[in-house]
PDB file of C-alpha atoms in Angstrom:
ATOM      1  CA  MET W   1       0.004  -0.059  -0.004  1.00  0.00           C
ATOM      2  CA  ARG W   2       1.383   3.462  -1.015  1.00  0.00           C
ATOM      3  CA  ARG W   3       1.522   6.145   1.510  1.00  0.00           C
ATOM      4  CA  SER W   4       2.082   9.805   0.820  1.00  0.00           C
ATOM      5  CA  ILE W   5       4.966  11.708   2.351  1.00  0.00           C
ATOM      6  CA  GLN W   6       2.481  13.888   4.099  1.00  0.00           C
ATOM      7  CA  LEU W   7       0.913  10.900   5.738  1.00  0.00           C
ATOM      8  CA  GLN W   8       4.212   9.496   6.773  1.00  0.00           C
ATOM      9  CA  LEU W   9       5.263  12.805   8.198  1.00  0.00           C
ATOM     10  CA  THR W  10       2.118  13.096  10.219  1.00  0.00           C
ATOM     11  CA  ILE W  11       2.440   9.571  11.648  1.00  0.00           C
ATOM     12  CA  GLY W  12       5.986  10.435  12.487  1.00  0.00           C
ATOM     13  CA  LEU W  13       4.968  13.735  14.414  1.00  0.00           C
ATOM     14  CA  LEU W  14       2.335  11.882  16.245  1.00  0.00           C
ATOM     15  CA  LEU W  15       4.699   9.182  17.345  1.00  0.00           C
ATOM     16  CA  ALA W  16       7.449  11.681  18.234  1.00  0.00           C
ATOM     17  CA  GLY W  17       4.842  13.752  20.277  1.00  0.00           C
ATOM     18  CA  LEU W  18       3.534  10.595  22.036  1.00  0.00           C
ATOM     19  CA  ILE W  19       7.012   9.222  22.941  1.00  0.00           C
ATOM     20  CA  SER W  20       8.302  12.774  23.980  1.00  0.00           C
ATOM     21  CA  GLY W  21       5.229  13.275  26.118  1.00  0.00           C
ATOM     22  CA  VAL W  22       5.558  10.061  27.875  1.00  0.00           C
ATOM     23  CA  VAL W  23       9.347  10.636  28.632  1.00  0.00           C
ATOM     24  CA  MET W  24       8.693  14.143  29.765  1.00  0.00           C
ATOM     25  CA  ALA W  25       5.780  13.133  31.876  1.00  0.00           C
ATOM     26  CA  VAL W  26       8.028  10.516  33.628  1.00  0.00           C
ATOM     27  CA  PHE W  27      10.693  13.184  34.368  1.00  0.00           C
ATOM     28  CA  VAL W  28       8.086  15.668  35.567  1.00  0.00           C
ATOM     29  CA  ALA W  29       6.571  13.106  37.827  1.00  0.00           C
ATOM     30  CA  HIS W  30       9.905  12.023  39.275  1.00  0.00           C
ATOM     31  CA  HIS W  31      11.055  15.603  39.683  1.00  0.00           C
ATOM     32  CA  TYR W  32       8.017  16.796  41.550  1.00  0.00           C
ATOM     33  CA  GLY W  33       7.393  13.606  43.535  1.00  0.00           C
ATOM     34  CA  LEU W  34       4.189  12.765  41.766  1.00  0.00           C
ATOM     35  CA  LEU W  35       4.934   9.053  42.187  1.00  0.00           C
ATOM     36  CA  SER W  36       6.289   9.250  45.718  1.00  0.00           C
ATOM     37  CA  ALA W  37       4.433   7.956  48.860  1.00  0.00           C
ATOM     38  CA  SER W  38       3.167  11.521  49.599  1.00  0.00           C
ATOM     39  CA  PRO W  39       2.390  13.059  46.093  1.00  0.00           C
ATOM     40  CA  PRO W  40       1.120  16.662  45.884  1.00  0.00           C
ATOM     41  CA  PRO W  41      -2.575  17.384  45.435  1.00  0.00           C
ATOM     42  CA  LEU W  42      -4.138  16.342  42.102  1.00  0.00           C
ATOM     43  CA  MET W  43      -4.684  19.894  40.801  1.00  0.00           C
ATOM     44  CA  VAL W  44      -0.984  20.741  41.530  1.00  0.00           C
ATOM     45  CA  ALA W  45       0.114  17.499  39.657  1.00  0.00           C
ATOM     46  CA  TRP W  46      -2.118  18.256  36.852  1.00  0.00           C
ATOM     47  CA  ARG W  47      -0.755  21.864  36.546  1.00  0.00           C
ATOM     48  CA  GLU W  48       2.856  20.596  36.474  1.00  0.00           C
ATOM     49  CA  ILE W  49       2.093  18.045  33.789  1.00  0.00           C
ATOM     50  CA  SER W  50       0.075  20.602  31.761  1.00  0.00           C
ATOM     51  CA  ASP W  51       2.777  23.399  32.044  1.00  0.00           C
ATOM     52  CA  HIS W  52       5.823  21.178  31.567  1.00  0.00           C
ATOM     53  CA  VAL W  53       4.534  18.470  29.297  1.00  0.00           C
ATOM     54  CA  ILE W  54       1.314  19.083  27.396  1.00  0.00           C
ATOM     55  CA  VAL W  55       1.906  22.778  26.513  1.00  0.00           C
ATOM     56  CA  PRO W  56       5.376  22.374  25.186  1.00  0.00           C
ATOM     57  CA  ILE W  57       4.584  19.268  23.346  1.00  0.00           C
ATOM     58  CA  LEU W  58       1.653  21.082  21.636  1.00  0.00           C
ATOM     59  CA  ILE W  59       3.774  24.103  20.810  1.00  0.00           C
ATOM     60  CA  PHE W  60       6.528  22.003  19.350  1.00  0.00           C
ATOM     61  CA  THR W  61       4.372  19.661  17.338  1.00  0.00           C
ATOM     62  CA  THR W  62       2.178  22.537  15.993  1.00  0.00           C
ATOM     63  CA  THR W  63       5.179  24.735  15.006  1.00  0.00           C
ATOM     64  CA  PHE W  64       7.211  21.929  13.602  1.00  0.00           C
ATOM     65  CA  GLY W  65       4.111  20.477  11.778  1.00  0.00           C
ATOM     66  CA  LEU W  66       3.226  23.924  10.119  1.00  0.00           C
ATOM     67  CA  CYS W  67       6.833  24.520   9.005  1.00  0.00           C
ATOM     68  CA  ALA W  68       7.151  20.873   7.575  1.00  0.00           C
ATOM     69  CA  ALA W  69       3.761  21.350   5.912  1.00  0.00           C
ATOM     70  CA  ILE W  70       5.006  24.566   4.216  1.00  0.00           C
ATOM     71  CA  VAL W  71       8.267  23.004   3.046  1.00  0.00           C
ATOM     72  CA  LEU W  72       6.388  19.890   1.815  1.00  0.00           C
ATOM     73  CA  ARG W  73       3.912  21.773  -0.050  1.00  0.00           C
ATOM     74  CA  SER W  74       6.634  23.759  -1.834  1.00  0.00           C
ATOM     75  CA  VAL W  75       8.444  20.577  -2.854  1.00  0.00           C
ATOM     76  CA  THR W  76       5.180  18.958  -3.929  1.00  0.00           C
ATOM     77  CA  ASN W  77       4.205  21.860  -6.056  1.00  0.00           C
ATOM     78  CA  HIS W  78       7.652  21.899  -7.692  1.00  0.00           C
ATOM     79  CA  LEU W  79       7.481  18.250  -8.259  1.00  0.00           C
ATOM     80  CA  ARG W  80       4.040  18.536  -9.744  1.00  0.00           C
ATOM     81  CA  LYS W  81       5.175  21.158 -12.245  1.00  0.00           C
ATOM     82  CA  GLU W  82       8.087  19.028 -13.154  1.00  0.00           C
ATOM     83  CA  THR W  83       5.735  15.943 -13.619  1.00  0.00           C
ATOM     84  CA  GLU W  84       3.358  17.973 -15.809  1.00  0.00           C
ATOM     85  CA  LYS W  85       6.420  19.184 -17.990  1.00  0.00           C
ATOM     86  CA  ALA W  86       7.527  15.558 -18.253  1.00  0.00           C
ATOM     87  CA  THR W  87       3.959  14.370 -19.372  1.00  0.00           C
ATOM     88  CA  ALA W  88       3.559  17.226 -21.724  1.00  0.00           C
ATOM     89  CA  SER W  89       6.827  16.312 -23.516  1.00  0.00           C
ATOM     90  CA  ALA W  90       6.517  12.530 -23.285  1.00  0.00           C
ATOM     91  CA  GLN W  91       5.415  12.210 -26.891  1.00  0.00           C
ATOM     92  CA  ARG W  92       8.620  13.812 -27.931  1.00  0.00           C
ATOM     93  CA  LEU W  93      10.897  11.861 -25.737  1.00  0.00           C
ATOM     94  CA  ASP W  94      12.680  15.088 -24.701  1.00  0.00           C
ATOM     95  CA  VAL W  95      11.948  15.053 -20.901  1.00  0.00           C
ATOM     96  CA  TYR W  96      14.510  17.120 -18.969  1.00  0.00           C
ATOM     97  CA  LEU W  97      14.359  17.896 -15.272  1.00  0.00           C
ATOM     98  CA  PRO W  98      17.092  20.146 -14.193  1.00  0.00           C
ATOM     99  CA  GLN W  99      18.939  19.434 -10.950  1.00  0.00           C
ATOM    100  CA  ALA W 100      18.685  23.180  -9.886  1.00  0.00           C
ATOM    101  CA  ASP W 101      15.580  25.297  -9.844  1.00  0.00           C
ATOM    102  CA  GLY W 102      14.214  24.147  -6.526  1.00  0.00           C
ATOM    103  CA  LEU W 103      14.581  20.382  -6.711  1.00  0.00           C
ATOM    104  CA  PRO W 104      15.731  19.026  -3.363  1.00  0.00           C
ATOM    105  CA  SER W 105      19.233  17.534  -3.403  1.00  0.00           C
ATOM    106  CA  GLU W 106      17.766  13.982  -2.430  1.00  0.00           C
ATOM    107  CA  ILE W 107      15.547  14.047  -5.569  1.00  0.00           C
ATOM    108  CA  ALA W 108      18.029  15.696  -8.048  1.00  0.00           C
ATOM    109  CA  PRO W 109      19.910  12.439  -8.836  1.00  0.00           C
ATOM    110  CA  PHE W 110      16.580  10.635  -9.750  1.00  0.00           C
ATOM    111  CA  ALA W 111      15.577  13.581 -11.914  1.00  0.00           C
ATOM    112  CA  GLN W 112      19.051  13.538 -13.675  1.00  0.00           C
ATOM    113  CA  SER W 113      18.719   9.728 -14.240  1.00  0.00           C
ATOM    114  CA  LEU W 114      15.280  10.307 -15.808  1.00  0.00           C
ATOM    115  CA  SER W 115      16.668  13.001 -17.976  1.00  0.00           C
ATOM    116  CA  ASP W 116      19.631  10.817 -19.174  1.00  0.00           C
ATOM    117  CA  LEU W 117      17.169   7.939 -19.829  1.00  0.00           C
ATOM    118  CA  SER W 118      14.975  10.295 -21.854  1.00  0.00           C
ATOM    119  CA  ILE W 119      18.026  11.247 -24.020  1.00  0.00           C
ATOM    120  CA  ARG W 120      18.985   7.822 -24.619  1.00  0.00           C
ATOM    121  CA  LEU W 121      15.385   6.759 -25.628  1.00  0.00           C
ATOM    122  CA  LYS W 122      15.142   9.855 -27.880  1.00  0.00           C
ATOM    123  CA  ARG W 123      18.320   8.988 -29.721  1.00  0.00           C
ATOM    124  CA  HIS W 124      17.237   5.349 -29.951  1.00  0.00           C
ATOM    125  CA  ALA W 125      14.002   6.496 -31.526  1.00  0.00           C
ATOM    126  CA  GLU W 126      15.799   8.829 -33.925  1.00  0.00           C
ATOM    127  CA  LEU W 127      18.046   5.978 -35.027  1.00  0.00           C
ATOM    128  CA  GLN W 128      15.025   3.660 -35.556  1.00  0.00           C
ATOM    129  CA  GLU W 129      13.293   6.340 -37.665  1.00  0.00           C
ATOM    130  CA  GLU W 130      16.428   6.950 -39.768  1.00  0.00           C
ATOM    131  CA  PHE W 131      16.887   3.234 -40.387  1.00  0.00           C
ATOM    132  CA  ALA W 132      13.191   2.842 -41.306  1.00  0.00           C
ATOM    133  CA  GLN W 133      13.366   5.749 -43.778  1.00  0.00           C
ATOM    134  CA  ASP W 134      16.743   4.566 -45.366  1.00  0.00           C
ATOM    135  CA  ALA W 135      15.472   0.945 -45.667  1.00  0.00           C
ATOM    136  CA  ALA W 136      12.122   2.131 -47.228  1.00  0.00           C
ATOM    137  CA  HIS W 137      13.923   4.282 -49.827  1.00  0.00           C
ATOM    138  CA  GLU W 138      16.254   1.415 -50.517  1.00  0.00           C
ATOM    139  CA  LEU W 139      13.392  -1.008 -51.078  1.00  0.00           C
ATOM    140  CA  LYS W 140      11.207   1.244 -53.165  1.00  0.00           C
ATOM    141  CA  THR W 141      13.965   1.816 -55.829  1.00  0.00           C
ATOM    142  CA  PRO W 142      14.177  -1.796 -56.989  1.00  0.00           C
ATOM    143  CA  LEU W 143      10.455  -2.310 -56.737  1.00  0.00           C
ATOM    144  CA  ALA W 144      10.059   0.583 -59.078  1.00  0.00           C
ATOM    145  CA  ILE W 145      12.529  -0.843 -61.473  1.00  0.00           C
ATOM    146  CA  MET W 146      10.671  -4.136 -61.311  1.00  0.00           C
ATOM    147  CA  GLU W 147       7.362  -2.515 -62.016  1.00  0.00           C
ATOM    148  CA  LEU W 148       8.803  -0.853 -65.131  1.00  0.00           C
ATOM    149  CA  GLU W 149      10.274  -4.122 -66.270  1.00  0.00           C
ATOM    150  CA  LEU W 150       6.903  -5.993 -65.840  1.00  0.00           C
ATOM    151  CA  ASP W 151       5.277  -3.304 -68.122  1.00  0.00           C
ATOM    152  CA  GLN W 152       7.110  -5.102 -70.892  1.00  0.00           C
ATOM    153  CA  VAL W 153       5.693  -8.499 -70.023  1.00  0.00           C
ATOM    154  CA  ASP W 154       2.538  -9.411 -71.874  1.00  0.00           C
ATOM    155  CA  GLU W 155       1.618 -12.343 -69.703  1.00  0.00           C
ATOM    156  CA  PRO W 156      -1.171 -12.800 -67.089  1.00  0.00           C
ATOM    157  CA  TRP W 157       1.428 -13.526 -64.405  1.00  0.00           C
ATOM    158  CA  GLY W 158       3.020 -10.201 -65.170  1.00  0.00           C
ATOM    159  CA  SER W 159      -0.138  -8.306 -64.138  1.00  0.00           C
ATOM    160  CA  ARG W 160      -0.321 -10.335 -60.998  1.00  0.00           C
ATOM    161  CA  MET W 161       3.292  -9.583 -60.143  1.00  0.00           C
ATOM    162  CA  LYS W 162       2.906  -6.000 -60.887  1.00  0.00           C
ATOM    163  CA  ALA W 163      -0.108  -5.769 -58.575  1.00  0.00           C
ATOM    164  CA  ASN W 164       1.895  -7.563 -55.812  1.00  0.00           C
ATOM    165  CA  ILE W 165       4.702  -5.136 -56.272  1.00  0.00           C
ATOM    166  CA  GLN W 166       2.291  -2.123 -55.969  1.00  0.00           C
ATOM    167  CA  SER W 167       0.845  -3.622 -52.926  1.00  0.00           C
ATOM    168  CA  LEU W 168       4.223  -4.052 -51.416  1.00  0.00           C
ATOM    169  CA  ALA W 169       5.184  -0.520 -52.195  1.00  0.00           C
ATOM    170  CA  GLY W 170       1.938   0.777 -50.537  1.00  0.00           C
ATOM    171  CA  LEU W 171       2.835  -1.282 -47.459  1.00  0.00           C
ATOM    172  CA  ILE W 172       6.163   0.361 -47.302  1.00  0.00           C
ATOM    173  CA  ASP W 173       4.498   3.734 -47.525  1.00  0.00           C
ATOM    174  CA  GLN W 174       2.334   2.838 -44.478  1.00  0.00           C
ATOM    175  CA  LEU W 175       5.387   1.747 -42.552  1.00  0.00           C
ATOM    176  CA  LEU W 176       6.986   5.008 -43.306  1.00  0.00           C
ATOM    177  CA  LEU W 177       3.948   6.923 -42.030  1.00  0.00           C
ATOM    178  CA  LEU W 178       3.851   4.808 -38.948  1.00  0.00           C
ATOM    179  CA  SER W 179       7.463   5.586 -38.304  1.00  0.00           C
ATOM    180  CA  ARG W 180       6.791   9.280 -38.642  1.00  0.00           C
ATOM    181  CA  SER W 181       3.682   8.916 -36.351  1.00  0.00           C
ATOM    182  CA  GLN W 182       5.771   7.488 -33.681  1.00  0.00           C
ATOM    183  CA  SER W 183       8.932   9.454 -34.130  1.00  0.00           C
ATOM    184  CA  ALA W 184      10.306  11.941 -31.450  1.00  0.00           C
ATOM    185  CA  GLN W 185       9.574  14.832 -33.776  1.00  0.00           C
ATOM    186  CA  ALA W 186       5.923  13.766 -34.453  1.00  0.00           C
ATOM    187  CA  ALA W 187       4.541  16.468 -32.001  1.00  0.00           C
ATOM    188  CA  ASP W 188       6.575  19.237 -33.748  1.00  0.00           C
ATOM    189  CA  THR W 189       5.457  18.345 -37.279  1.00  0.00           C
ATOM    190  CA  ALA W 190       1.750  17.640 -36.235  1.00  0.00           C
ATOM    191  CA  GLN W 191      -0.914  20.083 -37.693  1.00  0.00           C
ATOM    192  CA  TRP W 192      -4.509  20.809 -36.870  1.00  0.00           C
ATOM    193  CA  VAL W 193      -6.535  18.472 -39.026  1.00  0.00           C
ATOM    194  CA  ASP W 194     -10.336  18.139 -39.463  1.00  0.00           C
ATOM    195  CA  LEU W 195     -11.464  14.537 -39.054  1.00  0.00           C
ATOM    196  CA  GLY W 196     -14.582  15.140 -41.230  1.00  0.00           C
ATOM    197  CA  GLU W 197     -12.355  16.624 -44.096  1.00  0.00           C
ATOM    198  CA  ILE W 198     -10.228  13.430 -43.928  1.00  0.00           C
ATOM    199  CA  ALA W 199     -13.304  11.126 -44.018  1.00  0.00           C
ATOM    200  CA  ALA W 200     -14.651  12.938 -47.033  1.00  0.00           C
ATOM    201  CA  SER W 201     -11.354  12.761 -48.773  1.00  0.00           C
ATOM    202  CA  VAL W 202     -11.134   8.976 -48.151  1.00  0.00           C
ATOM    203  CA  VAL W 203     -14.681   8.445 -49.382  1.00  0.00           C
ATOM    204  CA  GLY W 204     -13.921  10.412 -52.478  1.00  0.00           C
ATOM    205  CA  ASP W 205     -10.729   8.432 -53.219  1.00  0.00           C
ATOM    206  CA  LEU W 206     -12.363   5.014 -52.608  1.00  0.00           C
ATOM    207  CA  ALA W 207     -15.567   5.689 -54.583  1.00  0.00           C
ATOM    208  CA  PRO W 208     -14.263   4.344 -57.871  1.00  0.00           C
ATOM    209  CA  TYR W 209     -12.625   1.361 -56.079  1.00  0.00           C
ATOM    210  CA  ALA W 210     -16.169   0.518 -54.643  1.00  0.00           C
ATOM    211  CA  VAL W 211     -18.108   1.053 -57.787  1.00  0.00           C
ATOM    212  CA  HIS W 212     -15.776  -1.121 -59.653  1.00  0.00           C
ATOM    213  CA  ARG W 213     -16.552  -3.908 -57.151  1.00  0.00           C
ATOM    214  CA  GLY W 214     -20.262  -3.444 -57.309  1.00  0.00           C
ATOM    215  CA  LYS W 215     -20.439  -1.773 -53.893  1.00  0.00           C
ATOM    216  CA  ASP W 216     -21.094   1.638 -52.409  1.00  0.00           C
ATOM    217  CA  VAL W 217     -19.239   3.954 -50.066  1.00  0.00           C
ATOM    218  CA  ALA W 218     -20.678   6.969 -48.464  1.00  0.00           C
ATOM    219  CA  LEU W 219     -20.163   9.619 -45.776  1.00  0.00           C
ATOM    220  CA  ARG W 220     -22.439  10.574 -42.868  1.00  0.00           C
ATOM    221  CA  ASP W 221     -20.945  13.812 -41.089  1.00  0.00           C
ATOM    222  CA  LEU W 222     -22.317  14.138 -37.680  1.00  0.00           C
ATOM    223  CA  GLY W 223     -20.080  17.040 -36.586  1.00  0.00           C
ATOM    224  CA  ALA W 224     -16.640  15.649 -36.657  1.00  0.00           C
ATOM    225  CA  GLY W 225     -14.143  17.532 -34.516  1.00  0.00           C
ATOM    226  CA  SER W 226     -10.515  18.516 -35.107  1.00  0.00           C
ATOM    227  CA  MET W 227      -7.250  17.414 -33.541  1.00  0.00           C
ATOM    228  CA  THR W 228      -3.410  17.782 -33.936  1.00  0.00           C
ATOM    229  CA  GLY W 229      -1.778  15.032 -35.891  1.00  0.00           C
ATOM    230  CA  LEU W 230      -0.309  14.044 -39.269  1.00  0.00           C
ATOM    231  CA  GLU W 231      -3.012  14.153 -41.899  1.00  0.00           C
ATOM    232  CA  GLU W 232      -1.492  11.802 -44.346  1.00  0.00           C
ATOM    233  CA  ALA W 233      -0.944   9.089 -41.496  1.00  0.00           C
ATOM    234  CA  LEU W 234      -4.536   9.521 -40.250  1.00  0.00           C
ATOM    235  CA  SER W 235      -5.920   9.363 -43.784  1.00  0.00           C
ATOM    236  CA  THR W 236      -3.986   6.146 -44.473  1.00  0.00           C
ATOM    237  CA  ALA W 237      -5.210   4.602 -41.270  1.00  0.00           C
ATOM    238  CA  ILE W 238      -8.886   5.295 -42.086  1.00  0.00           C
ATOM    239  CA  ARG W 239      -8.437   4.336 -45.685  1.00  0.00           C
ATOM    240  CA  THR W 240      -6.936   0.997 -44.689  1.00  0.00           C
ATOM    241  CA  LEU W 241      -9.845   0.218 -42.338  1.00  0.00           C
ATOM    242  CA  THR W 242     -12.343   1.340 -45.069  1.00  0.00           C
ATOM    243  CA  ILE W 243     -10.841  -0.912 -47.708  1.00  0.00           C
ATOM    244  CA  ASN W 244     -11.026  -3.878 -45.295  1.00  0.00           C
ATOM    245  CA  ALA W 245     -14.686  -2.954 -44.728  1.00  0.00           C
ATOM    246  CA  LEU W 246     -15.214  -2.912 -48.569  1.00  0.00           C
ATOM    247  CA  GLU W 247     -13.517  -6.252 -49.085  1.00  0.00           C
ATOM    248  CA  ALA W 248     -15.544  -7.750 -46.285  1.00  0.00           C
ATOM    249  CA  THR W 249     -18.895  -6.321 -47.723  1.00  0.00           C
ATOM    250  CA  PRO W 250     -20.624  -8.575 -50.333  1.00  0.00           C
ATOM    251  CA  GLU W 251     -21.414  -7.383 -53.761  1.00  0.00           C
ATOM    252  CA  GLY W 252     -24.335  -4.902 -53.743  1.00  0.00           C
ATOM    253  CA  GLY W 253     -23.566  -3.814 -50.115  1.00  0.00           C
ATOM    254  CA  SER W 254     -22.421  -0.590 -48.810  1.00  0.00           C
ATOM    255  CA  VAL W 255     -19.801   0.895 -46.467  1.00  0.00           C
ATOM    256  CA  THR W 256     -20.647   4.133 -44.535  1.00  0.00           C
ATOM    257  CA  ILE W 257     -18.045   6.414 -42.753  1.00  0.00           C
ATOM    258  CA  GLU W 258     -19.583   8.091 -39.887  1.00  0.00           C
ATOM    259  CA  ALA W 259     -17.627  11.208 -38.813  1.00  0.00           C
ATOM    260  CA  GLY W 260     -18.351  12.570 -35.451  1.00  0.00           C
ATOM    261  CA  PRO W 261     -19.800  13.702 -33.233  1.00  0.00           C
ATOM    262  CA  GLY W 262     -16.468  15.046 -31.913  1.00  0.00           C
ATOM    263  CA  ARG W 263     -13.237  13.065 -32.444  1.00  0.00           C
ATOM    264  CA  ARG W 264     -14.878   9.767 -33.564  1.00  0.00           C
ATOM    265  CA  ILE W 265     -14.899   7.788 -36.766  1.00  0.00           C
ATOM    266  CA  VAL W 266     -17.161   4.763 -37.169  1.00  0.00           C
ATOM    267  CA  ILE W 267     -16.859   2.624 -40.405  1.00  0.00           C
ATOM    268  CA  TYR W 268     -20.076   0.571 -40.970  1.00  0.00           C
ATOM    269  CA  ASP W 269     -20.222  -2.317 -43.444  1.00  0.00           C
ATOM    270  CA  ASP W 270     -22.482  -5.176 -44.554  1.00  0.00           C
ATOM    271  CA  GLY W 271     -19.989  -7.884 -43.659  1.00  0.00           C
ATOM    272  CA  PRO W 272     -20.124 -10.388 -40.932  1.00  0.00           C
ATOM    273  CA  GLY W 273     -18.291  -8.065 -38.499  1.00  0.00           C
ATOM    274  CA  ILE W 274     -15.317  -8.850 -36.289  1.00  0.00           C
ATOM    275  CA  PRO W 275     -15.748  -9.915 -32.498  1.00  0.00           C
ATOM    276  CA  PRO W 276     -13.854  -7.851 -30.169  1.00  0.00           C
ATOM    277  CA  ASP W 277     -11.454 -10.745 -29.140  1.00  0.00           C
ATOM    278  CA  ARG W 278     -10.688 -11.317 -32.803  1.00  0.00           C
ATOM    279  CA  LEU W 279     -10.122  -7.673 -33.340  1.00  0.00           C
ATOM    280  CA  SER W 280      -7.553  -7.632 -30.589  1.00  0.00           C
ATOM    281  CA  SER W 281      -5.691 -10.491 -32.229  1.00  0.00           C
ATOM    282  CA  LEU W 282      -5.708  -8.708 -35.626  1.00  0.00           C
ATOM    283  CA  LEU W 283      -4.388  -5.427 -34.118  1.00  0.00           C
ATOM    284  CA  ALA W 284      -1.476  -7.186 -32.287  1.00  0.00           C
ATOM    285  CA  ARG W 285       1.909  -5.758 -33.084  1.00  0.00           C
ATOM    286  CA  GLY W 286       3.554  -7.843 -35.761  1.00  0.00           C
ATOM    287  CA  LYS W 287       0.716 -10.153 -36.007  1.00  0.00           C
ATOM    288  CA  ARG W 288       0.443 -11.393 -39.526  1.00  0.00           C
ATOM    289  CA  MET W 289      -2.751 -13.270 -40.252  1.00  0.00           C
ATOM    290  CA  ASP W 290      -1.840 -15.924 -42.774  1.00  0.00           C
ATOM    291  CA  GLU W 291      -5.423 -17.152 -42.233  1.00  0.00           C
ATOM    292  CA  SER W 292      -7.063 -13.804 -42.853  1.00  0.00           C
ATOM    293  CA  THR W 293      -9.932 -13.478 -45.226  1.00  0.00           C
ATOM    294  CA  LYS W 294     -10.005 -11.648 -48.502  1.00  0.00           C
ATOM    295  CA  SER W 295     -10.703  -8.471 -46.435  1.00  0.00           C
ATOM    296  CA  GLY W 296      -7.001  -8.302 -46.021  1.00  0.00           C
ATOM    297  CA  THR W 297      -7.054  -7.806 -42.334  1.00  0.00           C
ATOM    298  CA  GLY W 298      -3.491  -8.424 -41.512  1.00  0.00           C
ATOM    299  CA  LEU W 299      -0.514  -6.326 -41.232  1.00  0.00           C
ATOM    300  CA  GLY W 300      -2.152  -3.316 -42.745  1.00  0.00           C
ATOM    301  CA  LEU W 301      -4.748  -3.382 -40.022  1.00  0.00           C
ATOM    302  CA  ALA W 302      -2.030  -3.611 -37.348  1.00  0.00           C
ATOM    303  CA  ILE W 303      -0.268  -0.584 -38.908  1.00  0.00           C
ATOM    304  CA  ALA W 304      -3.412   1.315 -38.986  1.00  0.00           C
ATOM    305  CA  SER W 305      -3.876   0.558 -35.285  1.00  0.00           C
ATOM    306  CA  ARG W 306      -0.403   1.734 -34.519  1.00  0.00           C
ATOM    307  CA  ILE W 307      -1.049   4.911 -36.267  1.00  0.00           C
ATOM    308  CA  VAL W 308      -4.343   5.580 -34.326  1.00  0.00           C
ATOM    309  CA  GLU W 309      -2.635   4.855 -30.976  1.00  0.00           C
ATOM    310  CA  ALA W 310       0.308   7.255 -31.898  1.00  0.00           C
ATOM    311  CA  HIS W 311      -2.388   9.953 -32.244  1.00  0.00           C
ATOM    312  CA  GLY W 312      -3.982   9.079 -28.811  1.00  0.00           C
ATOM    313  CA  GLY W 313      -6.816   6.994 -30.207  1.00  0.00           C
ATOM    314  CA  GLU W 314      -8.157   3.508 -30.046  1.00  0.00           C
ATOM    315  CA  ILE W 315      -9.912   1.141 -32.371  1.00  0.00           C
ATOM    316  CA  GLN W 316     -12.849  -0.855 -31.138  1.00  0.00           C
ATOM    317  CA  SER W 317     -15.362  -3.279 -32.656  1.00  0.00           C
ATOM    318  CA  VAL W 318     -19.095  -2.643 -32.693  1.00  0.00           C
ATOM    319  CA  PHE W 319     -20.370  -6.165 -32.469  1.00  0.00           C
ATOM    320  CA  PRO W 320     -22.787  -7.839 -32.619  1.00  0.00           C
ATOM    321  CA  GLN W 321     -25.319  -5.055 -32.941  1.00  0.00           C
ATOM    322  CA  ARG W 322     -23.838  -4.047 -36.262  1.00  0.00           C
ATOM    323  CA  SER W 323     -20.702  -4.726 -38.308  1.00  0.00           C
ATOM    324  CA  ALA W 324     -18.545  -1.643 -37.622  1.00  0.00           C
ATOM    325  CA  ILE W 325     -15.089  -0.510 -36.530  1.00  0.00           C
ATOM    326  CA  GLU W 326     -14.936   2.561 -34.401  1.00  0.00           C
ATOM    327  CA  ILE W 327     -12.046   4.920 -33.801  1.00  0.00           C
ATOM    328  CA  ILE W 328     -12.143   7.142 -30.884  1.00  0.00           C
ATOM    329  CA  PHE W 329      -9.486   9.868 -30.210  1.00  0.00           C
ATOM    330  CA  SER W 330      -9.022  11.195 -26.651  1.00  0.00           C
ATOM    331  CA  GLY W 331      -9.283  14.839 -25.827  1.00  0.00           C
TER     332      GLY W 331
END
């Protein structure tokens, strides 16, 4: 059980007062013969104990307690400010708590350790982002060359290979967006975006895709809110989830993106739906669903989930009332 410093200090003062009072009472009783064979009258004994024990103890504990409370409040307020600063900068991994500026000497080493750890984590994140970007660019170049070469192949398998290459290139782009969303500089590059506009753009982009497959995609704007984030990354996450919904919807069915109210996106489809426990498995990091259906719910869905999480959101399944995926952003 966790106990606050204030509670521990209060308990310590009470114990100190109790022990001191007992010790002083014994000395007063011995000095004035209160325990002798012929003790003084009761009122005299009470006056001696009150004047030499109770009053000094009350004065000491009250004065010391007030001074300790003032010091403790000052330290607590400063720690609270530093905690708020650390929380506000946690997304950027640049937490720094100076040793000076009011921090007690006992807490300063912990603050410095936290700052050092933050610096190492930030550098590690930067190295990961640099590696991901370099690897993506290195992979996209040969893929582009292969796609150009396949343009010269007049065979059915050539078209299939080209489609696979395009799919792989799209996956690399998603990984790049995920890396940007989770990078230490994500908070600095984020912009104010409108979820309703993003949803409308996704519907417009996927309308030909849906019509070609004998399906329909529509938008229902219920007053979507705005938020800070990477517009391209959020658009990719919503597009991926919408494509999955279109693939799960039978021919002649429809998919509806409901934007709002507030920071909320719901994608309804006419498919069988995904139970919440199944959705958790699909969203698992690095989970590749070899047994996934034609809806393509695999790595793309996991990447979409990571992008949403990087923006302070969560993906949930609306099941079994209706087949839908809901995205809720905090704030």
